[in-house]
Short mmCIF file of C-alpha atoms in Angstrom, two decimals:
data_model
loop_
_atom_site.label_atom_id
_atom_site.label_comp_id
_atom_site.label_asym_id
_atom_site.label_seq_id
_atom_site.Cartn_x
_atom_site.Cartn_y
_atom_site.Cartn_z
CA UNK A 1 -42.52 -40.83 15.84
CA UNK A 2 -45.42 -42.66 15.35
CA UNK A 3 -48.92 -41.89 16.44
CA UNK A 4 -52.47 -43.12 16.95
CA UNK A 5 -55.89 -41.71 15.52
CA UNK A 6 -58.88 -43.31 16.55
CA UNK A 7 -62.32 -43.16 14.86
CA UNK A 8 -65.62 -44.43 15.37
CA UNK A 9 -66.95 -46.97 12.56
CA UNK A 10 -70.50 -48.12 11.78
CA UNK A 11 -70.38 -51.70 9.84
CA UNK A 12 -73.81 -52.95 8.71
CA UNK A 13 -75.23 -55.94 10.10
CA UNK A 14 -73.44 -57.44 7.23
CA UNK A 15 -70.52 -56.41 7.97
CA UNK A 16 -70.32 -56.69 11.57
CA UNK A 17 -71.38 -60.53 10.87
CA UNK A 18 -68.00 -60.52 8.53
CA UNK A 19 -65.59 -58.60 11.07
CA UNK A 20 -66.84 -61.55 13.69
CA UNK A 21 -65.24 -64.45 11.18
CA UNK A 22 -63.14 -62.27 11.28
CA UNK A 23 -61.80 -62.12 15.05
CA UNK A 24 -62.86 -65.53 15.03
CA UNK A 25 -60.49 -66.57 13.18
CA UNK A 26 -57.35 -64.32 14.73
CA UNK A 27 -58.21 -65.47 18.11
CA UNK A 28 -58.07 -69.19 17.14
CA UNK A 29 -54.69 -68.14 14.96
CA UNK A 30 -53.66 -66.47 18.12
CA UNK A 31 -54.50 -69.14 20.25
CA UNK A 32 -53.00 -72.25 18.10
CA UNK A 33 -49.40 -70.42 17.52
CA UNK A 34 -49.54 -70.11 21.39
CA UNK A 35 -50.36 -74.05 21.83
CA UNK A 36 -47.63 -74.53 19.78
CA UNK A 37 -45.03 -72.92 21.65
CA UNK A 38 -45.55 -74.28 24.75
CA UNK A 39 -46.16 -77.54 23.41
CA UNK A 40 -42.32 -76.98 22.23
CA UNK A 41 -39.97 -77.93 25.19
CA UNK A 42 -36.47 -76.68 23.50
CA UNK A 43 -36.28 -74.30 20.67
CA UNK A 44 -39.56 -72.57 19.76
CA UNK A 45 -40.69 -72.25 16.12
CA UNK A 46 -40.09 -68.90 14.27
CA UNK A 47 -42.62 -66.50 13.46
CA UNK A 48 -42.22 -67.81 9.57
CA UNK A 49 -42.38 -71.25 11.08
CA UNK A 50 -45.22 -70.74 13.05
CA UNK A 51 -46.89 -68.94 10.35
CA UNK A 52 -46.77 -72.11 8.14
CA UNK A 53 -47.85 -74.14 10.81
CA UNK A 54 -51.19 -72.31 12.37
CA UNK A 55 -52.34 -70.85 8.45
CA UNK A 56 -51.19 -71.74 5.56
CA UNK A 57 -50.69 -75.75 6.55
CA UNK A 58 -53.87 -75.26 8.84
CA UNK A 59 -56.20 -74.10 6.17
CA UNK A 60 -55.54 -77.62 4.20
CA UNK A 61 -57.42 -79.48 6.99
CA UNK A 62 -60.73 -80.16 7.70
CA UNK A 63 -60.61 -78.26 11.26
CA UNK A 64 -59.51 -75.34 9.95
CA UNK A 65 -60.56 -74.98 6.36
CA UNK A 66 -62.46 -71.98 7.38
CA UNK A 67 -59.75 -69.73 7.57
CA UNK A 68 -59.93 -69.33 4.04
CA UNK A 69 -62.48 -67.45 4.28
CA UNK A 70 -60.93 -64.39 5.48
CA UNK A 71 -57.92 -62.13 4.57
CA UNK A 72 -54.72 -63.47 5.04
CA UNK A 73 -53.40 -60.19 6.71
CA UNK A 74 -55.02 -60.13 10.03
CA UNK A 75 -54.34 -64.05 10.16
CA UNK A 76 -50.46 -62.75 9.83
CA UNK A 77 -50.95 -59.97 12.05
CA UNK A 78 -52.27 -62.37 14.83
CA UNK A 79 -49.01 -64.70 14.53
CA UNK A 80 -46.65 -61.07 14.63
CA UNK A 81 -48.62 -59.91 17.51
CA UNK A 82 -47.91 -63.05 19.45
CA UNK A 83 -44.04 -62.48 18.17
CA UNK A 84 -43.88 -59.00 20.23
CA UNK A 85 -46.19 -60.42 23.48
CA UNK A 86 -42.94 -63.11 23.90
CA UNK A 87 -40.43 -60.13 22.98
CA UNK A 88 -41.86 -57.94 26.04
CA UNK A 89 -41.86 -60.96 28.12
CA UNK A 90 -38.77 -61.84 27.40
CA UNK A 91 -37.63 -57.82 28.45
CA UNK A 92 -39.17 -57.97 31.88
CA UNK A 93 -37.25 -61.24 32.84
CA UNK A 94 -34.48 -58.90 32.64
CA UNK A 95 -36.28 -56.09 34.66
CA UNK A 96 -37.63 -54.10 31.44
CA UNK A 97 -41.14 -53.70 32.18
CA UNK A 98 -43.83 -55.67 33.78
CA UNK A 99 -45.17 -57.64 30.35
CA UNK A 100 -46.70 -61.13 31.93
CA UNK A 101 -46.59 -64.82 30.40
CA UNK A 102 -48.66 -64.66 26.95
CA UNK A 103 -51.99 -66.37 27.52
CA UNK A 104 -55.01 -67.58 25.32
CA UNK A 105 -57.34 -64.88 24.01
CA UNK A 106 -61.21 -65.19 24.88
CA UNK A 107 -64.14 -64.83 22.74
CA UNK A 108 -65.63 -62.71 25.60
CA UNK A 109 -64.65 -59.13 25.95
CA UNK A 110 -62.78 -56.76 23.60
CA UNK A 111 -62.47 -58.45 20.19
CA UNK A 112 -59.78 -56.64 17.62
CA UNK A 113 -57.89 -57.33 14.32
CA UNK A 114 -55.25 -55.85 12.31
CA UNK A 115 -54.59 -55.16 8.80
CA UNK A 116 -51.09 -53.82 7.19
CA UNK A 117 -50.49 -52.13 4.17
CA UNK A 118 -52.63 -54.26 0.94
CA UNK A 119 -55.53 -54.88 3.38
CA UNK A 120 -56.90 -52.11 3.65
CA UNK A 121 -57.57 -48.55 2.35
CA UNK A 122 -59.12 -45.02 2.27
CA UNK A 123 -61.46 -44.02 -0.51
CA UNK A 124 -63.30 -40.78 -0.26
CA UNK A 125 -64.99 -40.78 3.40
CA UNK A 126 -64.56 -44.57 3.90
CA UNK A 127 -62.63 -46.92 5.38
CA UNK A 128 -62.16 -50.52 2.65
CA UNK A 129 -60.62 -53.75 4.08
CA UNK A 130 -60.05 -56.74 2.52
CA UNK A 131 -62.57 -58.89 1.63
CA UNK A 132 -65.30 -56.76 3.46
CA UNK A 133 -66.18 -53.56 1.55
CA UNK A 134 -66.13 -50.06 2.86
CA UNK A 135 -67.29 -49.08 6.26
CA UNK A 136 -68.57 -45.63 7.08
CA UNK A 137 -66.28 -43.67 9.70
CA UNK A 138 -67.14 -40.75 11.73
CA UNK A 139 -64.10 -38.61 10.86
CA UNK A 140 -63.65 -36.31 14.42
CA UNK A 141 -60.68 -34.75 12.96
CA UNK A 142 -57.85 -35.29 9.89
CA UNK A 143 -55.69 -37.40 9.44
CA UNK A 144 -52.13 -36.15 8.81
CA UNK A 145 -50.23 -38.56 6.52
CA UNK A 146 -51.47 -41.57 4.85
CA UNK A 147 -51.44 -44.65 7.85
CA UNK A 148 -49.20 -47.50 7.58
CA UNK A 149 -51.82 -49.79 9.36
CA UNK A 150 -55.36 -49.67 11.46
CA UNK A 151 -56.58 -51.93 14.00
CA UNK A 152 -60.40 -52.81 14.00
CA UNK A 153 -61.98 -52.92 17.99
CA UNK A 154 -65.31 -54.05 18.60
CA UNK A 155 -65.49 -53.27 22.79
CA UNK A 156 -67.32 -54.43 25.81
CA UNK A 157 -70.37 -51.90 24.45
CA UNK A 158 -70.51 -53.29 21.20
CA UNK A 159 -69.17 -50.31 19.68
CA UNK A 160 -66.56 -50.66 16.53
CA UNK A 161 -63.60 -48.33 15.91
CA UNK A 162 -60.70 -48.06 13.49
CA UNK A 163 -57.53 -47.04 15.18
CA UNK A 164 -54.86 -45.57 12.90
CA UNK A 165 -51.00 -46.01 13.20
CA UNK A 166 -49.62 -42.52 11.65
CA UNK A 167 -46.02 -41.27 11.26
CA UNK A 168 -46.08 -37.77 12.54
CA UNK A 169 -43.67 -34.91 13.16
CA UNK A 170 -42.95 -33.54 16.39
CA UNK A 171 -44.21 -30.45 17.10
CA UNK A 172 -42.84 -26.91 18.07
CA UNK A 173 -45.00 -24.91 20.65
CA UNK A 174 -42.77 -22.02 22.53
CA UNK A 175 -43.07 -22.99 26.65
CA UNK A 176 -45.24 -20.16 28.96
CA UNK A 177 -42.83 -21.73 32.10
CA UNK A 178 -39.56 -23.58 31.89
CA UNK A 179 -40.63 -26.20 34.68
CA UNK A 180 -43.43 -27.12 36.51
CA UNK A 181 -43.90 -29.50 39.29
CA UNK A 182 -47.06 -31.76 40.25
CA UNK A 183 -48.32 -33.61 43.10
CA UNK A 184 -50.37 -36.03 42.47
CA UNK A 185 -53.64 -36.64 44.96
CA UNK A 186 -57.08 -38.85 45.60
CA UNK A 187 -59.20 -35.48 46.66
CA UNK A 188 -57.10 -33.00 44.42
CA UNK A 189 -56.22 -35.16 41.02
CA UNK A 190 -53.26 -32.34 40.59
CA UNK A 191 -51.62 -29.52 42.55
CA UNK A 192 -49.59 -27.73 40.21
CA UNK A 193 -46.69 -25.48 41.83
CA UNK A 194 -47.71 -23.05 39.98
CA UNK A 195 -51.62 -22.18 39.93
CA UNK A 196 -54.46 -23.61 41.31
CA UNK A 197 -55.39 -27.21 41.91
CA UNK A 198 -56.48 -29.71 39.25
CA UNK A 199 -60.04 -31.24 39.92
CA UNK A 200 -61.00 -34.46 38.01
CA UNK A 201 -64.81 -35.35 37.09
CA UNK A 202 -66.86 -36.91 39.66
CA UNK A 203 -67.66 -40.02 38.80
CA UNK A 204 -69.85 -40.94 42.14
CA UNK A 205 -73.72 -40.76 39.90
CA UNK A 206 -72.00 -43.07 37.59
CA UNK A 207 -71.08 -45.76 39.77
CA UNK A 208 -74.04 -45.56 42.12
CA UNK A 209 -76.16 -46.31 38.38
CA UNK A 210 -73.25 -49.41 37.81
CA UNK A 211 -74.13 -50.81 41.55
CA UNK A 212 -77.85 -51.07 41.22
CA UNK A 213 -77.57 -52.11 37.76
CA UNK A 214 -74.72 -55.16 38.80
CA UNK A 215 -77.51 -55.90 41.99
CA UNK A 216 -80.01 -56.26 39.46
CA UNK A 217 -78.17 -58.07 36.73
CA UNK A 218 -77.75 -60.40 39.86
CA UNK A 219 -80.99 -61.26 40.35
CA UNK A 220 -81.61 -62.23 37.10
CA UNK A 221 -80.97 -65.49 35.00
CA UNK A 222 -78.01 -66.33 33.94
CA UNK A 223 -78.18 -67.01 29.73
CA UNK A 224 -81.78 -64.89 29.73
CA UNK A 225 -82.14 -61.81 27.25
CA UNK A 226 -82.75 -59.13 30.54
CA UNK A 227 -79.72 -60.18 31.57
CA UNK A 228 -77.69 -59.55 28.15
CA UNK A 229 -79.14 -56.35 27.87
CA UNK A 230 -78.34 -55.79 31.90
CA UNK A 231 -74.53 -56.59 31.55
CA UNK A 232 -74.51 -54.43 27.97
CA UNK A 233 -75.49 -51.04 29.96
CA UNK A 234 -72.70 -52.04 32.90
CA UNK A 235 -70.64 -51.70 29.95
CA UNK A 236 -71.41 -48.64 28.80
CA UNK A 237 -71.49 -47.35 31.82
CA UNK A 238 -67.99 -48.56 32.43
CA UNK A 239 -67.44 -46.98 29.17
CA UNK A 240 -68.87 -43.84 29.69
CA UNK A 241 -66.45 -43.65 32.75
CA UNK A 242 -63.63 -44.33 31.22
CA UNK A 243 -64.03 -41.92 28.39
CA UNK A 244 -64.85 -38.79 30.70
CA UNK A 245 -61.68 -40.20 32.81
CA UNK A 246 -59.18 -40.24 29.03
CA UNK A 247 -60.92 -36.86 28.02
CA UNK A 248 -59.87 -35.33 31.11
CA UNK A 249 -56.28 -36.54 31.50
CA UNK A 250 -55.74 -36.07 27.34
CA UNK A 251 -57.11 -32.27 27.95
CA UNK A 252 -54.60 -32.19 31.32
CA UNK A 253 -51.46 -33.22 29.91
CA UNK A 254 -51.69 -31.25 26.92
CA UNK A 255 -51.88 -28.20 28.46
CA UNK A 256 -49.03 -29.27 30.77
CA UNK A 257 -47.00 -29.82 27.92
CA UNK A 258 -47.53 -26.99 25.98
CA UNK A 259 -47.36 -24.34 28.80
CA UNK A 260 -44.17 -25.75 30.05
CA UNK A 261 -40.81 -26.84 29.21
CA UNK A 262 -40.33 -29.36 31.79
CA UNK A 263 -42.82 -31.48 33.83
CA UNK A 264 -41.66 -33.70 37.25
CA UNK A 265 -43.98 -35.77 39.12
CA UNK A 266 -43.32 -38.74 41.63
CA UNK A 267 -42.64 -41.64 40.79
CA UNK A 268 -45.66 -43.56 42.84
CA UNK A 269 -46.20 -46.93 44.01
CA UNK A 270 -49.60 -47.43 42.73
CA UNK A 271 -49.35 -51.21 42.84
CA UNK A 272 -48.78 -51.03 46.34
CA UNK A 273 -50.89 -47.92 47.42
CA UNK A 274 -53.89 -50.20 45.90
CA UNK A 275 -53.60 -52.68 48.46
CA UNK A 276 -55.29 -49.89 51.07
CA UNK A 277 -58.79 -51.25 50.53
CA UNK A 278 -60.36 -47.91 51.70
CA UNK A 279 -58.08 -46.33 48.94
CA UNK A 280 -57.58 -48.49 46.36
CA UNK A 281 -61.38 -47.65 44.49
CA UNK A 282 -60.44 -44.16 44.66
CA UNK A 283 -57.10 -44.28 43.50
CA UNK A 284 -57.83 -46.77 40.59
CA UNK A 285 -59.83 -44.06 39.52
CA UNK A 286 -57.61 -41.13 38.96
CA UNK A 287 -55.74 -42.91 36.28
CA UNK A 288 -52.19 -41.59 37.45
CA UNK A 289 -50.18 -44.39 35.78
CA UNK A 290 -52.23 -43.46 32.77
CA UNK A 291 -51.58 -39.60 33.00
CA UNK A 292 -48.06 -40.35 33.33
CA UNK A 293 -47.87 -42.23 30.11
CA UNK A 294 -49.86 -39.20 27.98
CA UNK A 295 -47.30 -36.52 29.48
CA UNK A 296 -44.18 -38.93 28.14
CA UNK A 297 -45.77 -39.55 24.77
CA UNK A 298 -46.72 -36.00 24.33
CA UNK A 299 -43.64 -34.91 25.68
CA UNK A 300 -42.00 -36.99 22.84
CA UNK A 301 -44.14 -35.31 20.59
CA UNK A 302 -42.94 -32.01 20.84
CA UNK A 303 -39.43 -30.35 20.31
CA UNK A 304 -37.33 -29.45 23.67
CA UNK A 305 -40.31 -31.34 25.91
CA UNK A 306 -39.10 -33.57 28.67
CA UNK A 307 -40.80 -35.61 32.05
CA UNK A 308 -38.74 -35.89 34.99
CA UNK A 309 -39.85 -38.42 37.40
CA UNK A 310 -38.62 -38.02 40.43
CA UNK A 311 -37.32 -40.95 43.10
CA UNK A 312 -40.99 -42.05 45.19
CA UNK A 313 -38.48 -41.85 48.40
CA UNK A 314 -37.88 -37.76 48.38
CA UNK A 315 -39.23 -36.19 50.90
CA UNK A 316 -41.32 -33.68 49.27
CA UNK A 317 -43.91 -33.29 52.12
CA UNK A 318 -41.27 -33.27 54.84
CA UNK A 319 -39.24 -30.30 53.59
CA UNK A 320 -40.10 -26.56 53.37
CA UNK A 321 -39.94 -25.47 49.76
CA UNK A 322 -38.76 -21.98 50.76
CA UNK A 323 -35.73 -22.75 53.27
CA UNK A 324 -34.72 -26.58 53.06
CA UNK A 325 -35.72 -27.13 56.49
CA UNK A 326 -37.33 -30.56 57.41
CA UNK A 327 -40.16 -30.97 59.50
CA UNK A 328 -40.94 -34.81 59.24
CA UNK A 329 -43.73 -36.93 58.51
CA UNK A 330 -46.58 -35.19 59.24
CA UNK A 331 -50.52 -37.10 59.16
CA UNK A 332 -52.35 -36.32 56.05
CA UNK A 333 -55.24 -34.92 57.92
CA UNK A 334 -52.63 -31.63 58.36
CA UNK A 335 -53.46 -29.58 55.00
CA UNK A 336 -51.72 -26.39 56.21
CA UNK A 337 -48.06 -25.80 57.30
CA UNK A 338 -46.27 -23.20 59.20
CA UNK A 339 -42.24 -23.77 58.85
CA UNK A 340 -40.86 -22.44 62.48
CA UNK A 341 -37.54 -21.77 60.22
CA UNK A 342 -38.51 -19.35 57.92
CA UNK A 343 -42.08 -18.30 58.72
CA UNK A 344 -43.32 -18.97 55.43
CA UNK A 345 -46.90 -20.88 55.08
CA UNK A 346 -47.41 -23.46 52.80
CA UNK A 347 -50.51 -25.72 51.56
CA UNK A 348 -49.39 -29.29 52.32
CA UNK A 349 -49.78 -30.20 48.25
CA UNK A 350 -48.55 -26.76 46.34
CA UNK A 351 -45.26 -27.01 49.09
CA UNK A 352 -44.76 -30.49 47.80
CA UNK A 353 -45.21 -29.84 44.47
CA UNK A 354 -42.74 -27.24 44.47
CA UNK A 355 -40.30 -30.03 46.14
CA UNK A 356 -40.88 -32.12 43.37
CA UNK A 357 -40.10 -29.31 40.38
CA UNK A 358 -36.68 -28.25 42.35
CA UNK A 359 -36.01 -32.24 42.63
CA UNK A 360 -36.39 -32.67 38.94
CA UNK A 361 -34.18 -29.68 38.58
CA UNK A 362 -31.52 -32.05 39.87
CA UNK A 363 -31.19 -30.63 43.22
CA UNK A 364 -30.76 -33.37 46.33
CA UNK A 365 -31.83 -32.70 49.48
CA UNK A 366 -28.63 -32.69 51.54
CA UNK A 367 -29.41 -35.31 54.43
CA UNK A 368 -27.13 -33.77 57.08
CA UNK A 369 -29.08 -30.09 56.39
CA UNK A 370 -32.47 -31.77 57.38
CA UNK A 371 -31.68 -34.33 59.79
CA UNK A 372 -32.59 -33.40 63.60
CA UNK A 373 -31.33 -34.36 66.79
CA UNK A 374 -34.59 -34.04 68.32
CA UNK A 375 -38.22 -35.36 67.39
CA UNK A 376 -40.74 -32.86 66.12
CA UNK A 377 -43.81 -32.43 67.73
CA UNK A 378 -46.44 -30.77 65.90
CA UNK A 379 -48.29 -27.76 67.56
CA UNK A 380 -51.80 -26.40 66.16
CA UNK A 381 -51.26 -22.71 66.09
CA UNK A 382 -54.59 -20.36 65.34
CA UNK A 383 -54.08 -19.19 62.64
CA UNK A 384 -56.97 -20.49 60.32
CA UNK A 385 -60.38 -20.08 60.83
CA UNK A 386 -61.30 -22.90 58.75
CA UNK A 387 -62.82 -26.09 60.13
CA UNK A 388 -61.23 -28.03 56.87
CA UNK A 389 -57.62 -27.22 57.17
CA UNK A 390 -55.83 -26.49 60.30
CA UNK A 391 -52.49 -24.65 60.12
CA UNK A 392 -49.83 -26.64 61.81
CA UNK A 393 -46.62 -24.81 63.48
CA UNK A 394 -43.66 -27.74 63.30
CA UNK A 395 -41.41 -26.68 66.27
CA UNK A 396 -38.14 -28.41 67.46
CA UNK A 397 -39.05 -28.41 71.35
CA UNK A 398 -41.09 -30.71 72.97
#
């Protein structure tokens, strides 16, 4: 399987005036092949035929005579790229995915090239491409084989890094658990069914800096140097966010993975969970969609790993994990349940994330076991002290 390895890169101001020709010209590559499709009304041009069109036939005219300036690669790259934003398109007008309409790329925002195999290479401690000389790279860890391409960012911050496409082995780590469910929450990030809860970083001194700064920035003129250097710390602020966020939910899943041989989470409807405006800041935030996609890669990464995700309708806080017996919906200010079938007492999250590991099992809940002729009513019974969470008896008489 293949793999990423990202490193941090520090061009010179030479250089970093080179690598902007540079996405320059892939952005207007980008942006011409894409003119040229749509302009098409019946069959659209191949990727050799567009090639020919938005480069090589480009670079004889006066408009774009400057492309000849830079390596041919990324210019190729660009055209390629384009190829596989149609191709995912194209896969979600079947229902594979939820890839949008390819649009025109901006000179504002995150700026990136690529470069194949012949444009670019590793000598000693740096990092050559084409036409541009070596670039000195912060090398966090090693890499394992010898890449087959790297992709050249420039972000929001202004910060450059060299992202590595590697062909690596899966790995064998021996399981601590064979399955483990988890229920994913705003307050609690993770409640395991096994072990405590999972508590992401606060992020709350972070964006309280990124509102007085955007109030500020505000104020300010627009096109003035105080405002440059306003938006450029929003950005790395934003940045700083998002990298304690990734650190976190690379350091989660990982562990996940190792310690267990199977993981099962929900499958949620973030898209429509967002649409809470109370909620949808906080549950941006936790990254779920994004924690999802690290356990499946990292699942594929290792021998006898797999993710279960598990239908979003299963009643997994309706249903005592201990005896099968359901309760109903239940308000989510009721942390604390006592099941009147059993006896047994359950935390609201670890009960449902033990629903969720014996759904992914493959058991069903049977729909004639938990249905009820009669409504519950939920009774507070005293038996917690505690002013946060209130034990709840679920009885079937009203």
């Amino acid at each position: 399987m293949k793999a990423r390895y990202t490193y941090r890169i520090y061009p010179n101001p030479l250089q970093q005036s080179k690598l902007a020709r540079v996405f320059g010209c892939v952005r207007v590559v980008y942006n011409d092949a894409l003119a040229v499709v749509k302009a098409t009304p019946v069959v659209w041009p191949s990727n050799n035929e567009l090639q020919k069109l938005v480069i090589t036939q480009a670079k004889k005219t006066k408009a774009r005579e400057w492309l000849t300036q830079v390596s041919n690669i990324p210019l190729q790259q660009s055209v390629a790229d384009l190829g596989v934003a149609f191709k995912n398109w194209f896969a979600a007008l079947k229902g594979n995915g939820k890839a949008r309409f390819p649009r025109f790329k901006s000179r504002c925002g995150k700026q990136s090239a690529r470069f194949r195999k012949g444009g670019f290479s590793l000598k000693g401690n740096k990092l050559f491409l084409a036409k541009m000389g070596g670039f000195k790279v912060r090398w966090s860890r090693e890499l394992p084989k010898t890449p087959s391409s790297v992709t050249i960012v420039k972000n929001t911050a202004g910060q450059y890094h060299a992202s590595f496409v590697v062909e690596i082995e899966p790995k064998s780590v021996e399981p601590i658990r064979e399955s483990i469910g988890i229920d994913l929450g705003i307050k609690t990030f993770a409640f395991p069914s096994v072990g405590g809860p999972i508590n992401a970083p606060s992020y709350s001194r972070l964006d309280r800096k990124i509102r007085r700064a955007s109030k500020r920035m505000a104020r300010q003129q627009k096109g003035s140097k105080r405002r440059k250097a306003t938006r450029m710390k929003i950005a790395k602020l934003h940045l700083r966010i998002r990298n304690t966020r990734k650190d976190f939910l690379h350091k989660t899943s990982t562990k996940l993975i190792c310690e267990n041989q199977t993981v099962s989470l929900e499958n949620l409807n973030v898209s429509g969970m967002v649409k809470n405006r109370k909620l949808a800041r906080a549950i941006s935030q936790q990254g779920w969609r994004e924690f999802r996609t690290m356990l499946e890669s990292k699942a594929a990464g290792h021998i006898n790993r797999t993710v279960n995700v598990i239908n979003r309708w299963e009643p997994t806080s309706q249903v005592c994990s201990d005896c099968g017996f359901k309760w109903g919906k239940l308000d989510l200010s009721v942390r604390s349940i006592l099941c009147v079938s059993c006896g047994a007492k359950h935390h609201r999250d670890e009960n449902a994330a033990k629903n969720i590991e014996i759904v992914g099992a493959g058991y069903v809940h049977d729909s004639k076991r938990t249905r009820r002729a009669r409504k519950t009513t939920t009774v507070a019974m005293p038996v917690e002290t505690s002013s946060h969470e209130v034990a709840h008896q679920l009885s079937l008489f009203a």
